[in-house]
Amino acid sequence: MIHLFDNKFLQLDKYVQAFDYRVIISEEYATDDLKDTSVNPKVLKSGKNYSDALGEDKDINYLIRLLFNFNAKVVILADIKTYAEILTIWLKSTTNMDKERFDMYVDCFSHKESKLHNDVAFYRIADIMKSEWTNAPEFDFSDLDYMPSIEFMFASAFYDSNFSKKIKFQAQLTRFIKRQYEYHILEARSYIDTYILDADMQKILGGSDKTLYNYLELPRMSIYRQPYFKEDITTFPGHGYLPGSNSKLDLSLASDEEIKELCRLTDDVALSYIGLSNPSGSYNFSSEDLPFLVNRDLRWPVWVSEETKELVLKDFFKQPLTTCTTHDTWKYMSAVQRGTLSDEEYTSILDEILSETVGMSYVNMEENIILTLVTYFKSLKQTNSVNKLRKFTLK
């Protein structure tokens, strides 16, 4: 699924999503029964082509403006040809890409989507997009105050940090940071729920001898409480510990002290999980001085020696472990509480990202983000390839 603007997305028709409002433009999937809104209230428009779905002589320009004025998440489900047309025209109309840069975008897009879905249809879409670029129409959407996709906001910010959509980008980055912080805290909670019958875990939580029926009574478990934490929610299978709109956790509802305690417990649980500290406190440094270093997938392999761990961590902190200072894993938490980054925090986070060798802090591998492309933009900035980078900026 590709993000177009605001909370509007583009998806291939066969990946039908019944939970969201949707527009269906598809030869195969736009069946006549979908036009009955009493049966399908979340199908806004449906048809085998633009005219059938939107009305006679209506085009992509009309579709974009229609969706801009609809204040909810909408997914456009399109067949291969329509998908390619919509994405090509939207990008030609809203970015400064030329044919060469557009082909680079398409390669990153098809690489990501084909690997994600294991579906060669996205290579077919890529071929159509490349062939249609030159003759594709271009529309003026400058009158619409929309939130662009994160990829091109990064390109624009790397080129000129004070670009026209800066305020929207600051707010979007804050949402990414909030999501990552909530992910860390929820992951630590998943460890607690999984290993709660381990006596050492109960020591971390300030008690002992609790069962599956009463472990919430352990002293430090009281930090997981309403209104910012919900023990019981109904969500998609496998999403119980994930951040998002229907999540157990919403940090914006927590106080300063509650957030501090949540972060402190998260660090303690994470450090214990990877073997850097233990409930008896035999190490000569405090877990409060250390960051949330790893997630489940990065747990130390069993063959990694203690000496290697020591070397890795010394390199991470750039100083001896016994005197390490706080690595500000949660340094933008105040921005999360405010809802947006300050100008100083915004500059700081861009500098952090550009100082990294591999990866993108605060940007997760979400389905609708072409992270391969964003890291390419980062490399263009790092190598001072500003002329190439400028071609990927927003109009």
Tab-separated table of N, CA and C in Angstrom, residues 275-286:
chain	number	residue	atom	x	y	z
A	275	GLY	N	20.557	-9.534	29.117
A	275	GLY	CA	21.618	-9.983	29.998
A	275	GLY	C	22.607	-8.927	30.424
A	276	LEU	N	22.241	-7.641	30.343
A	276	LEU	CA	23.169	-6.590	30.734
A	276	LEU	C	23.022	-6.200	32.198
A	277	SER	N	21.927	-6.555	32.791
A	277	SER	CA	21.750	-6.311	34.219
A	277	SER	C	20.857	-7.408	34.748
A	278	ASN	N	20.764	-7.519	36.045
A	278	ASN	CA	19.876	-8.526	36.605
A	278	ASN	C	19.261	-8.001	37.886
A	279	PRO	N	18.217	-8.645	38.361
A	279	PRO	CA	17.494	-8.112	39.527
A	279	PRO	C	18.331	-7.945	40.780
A	280	SER	N	19.426	-8.706	40.885
A	280	SER	CA	20.241	-8.579	42.096
A	280	SER	C	21.194	-7.391	42.015
A	281	GLY	N	21.277	-6.749	40.858
A	281	GLY	CA	22.081	-5.538	40.713
A	281	GLY	C	23.566	-5.767	40.843
A	282	SER	N	24.075	-6.871	40.297
A	282	SER	CA	25.488	-7.193	40.462
A	282	SER	C	26.393	-6.360	39.569
A	283	TYR	N	25.832	-5.670	38.577
A	283	TYR	CA	26.657	-4.827	37.719
A	283	TYR	C	26.877	-3.465	38.395
A	284	ASN	N	27.982	-2.813	38.038
A	284	ASN	CA	28.315	-1.556	38.712
A	284	ASN	C	27.842	-0.334	37.928
A	285	PHE	N	26.744	-0.459	37.199
A	285	PHE	CA	26.130	0.701	36.556
A	285	PHE	C	24.626	0.533	36.612
A	286	SER	N	23.938	1.639	36.554
A	286	SER	CA	22.485	1.631	36.695
A	286	SER	C	21.797	1.472	35.357
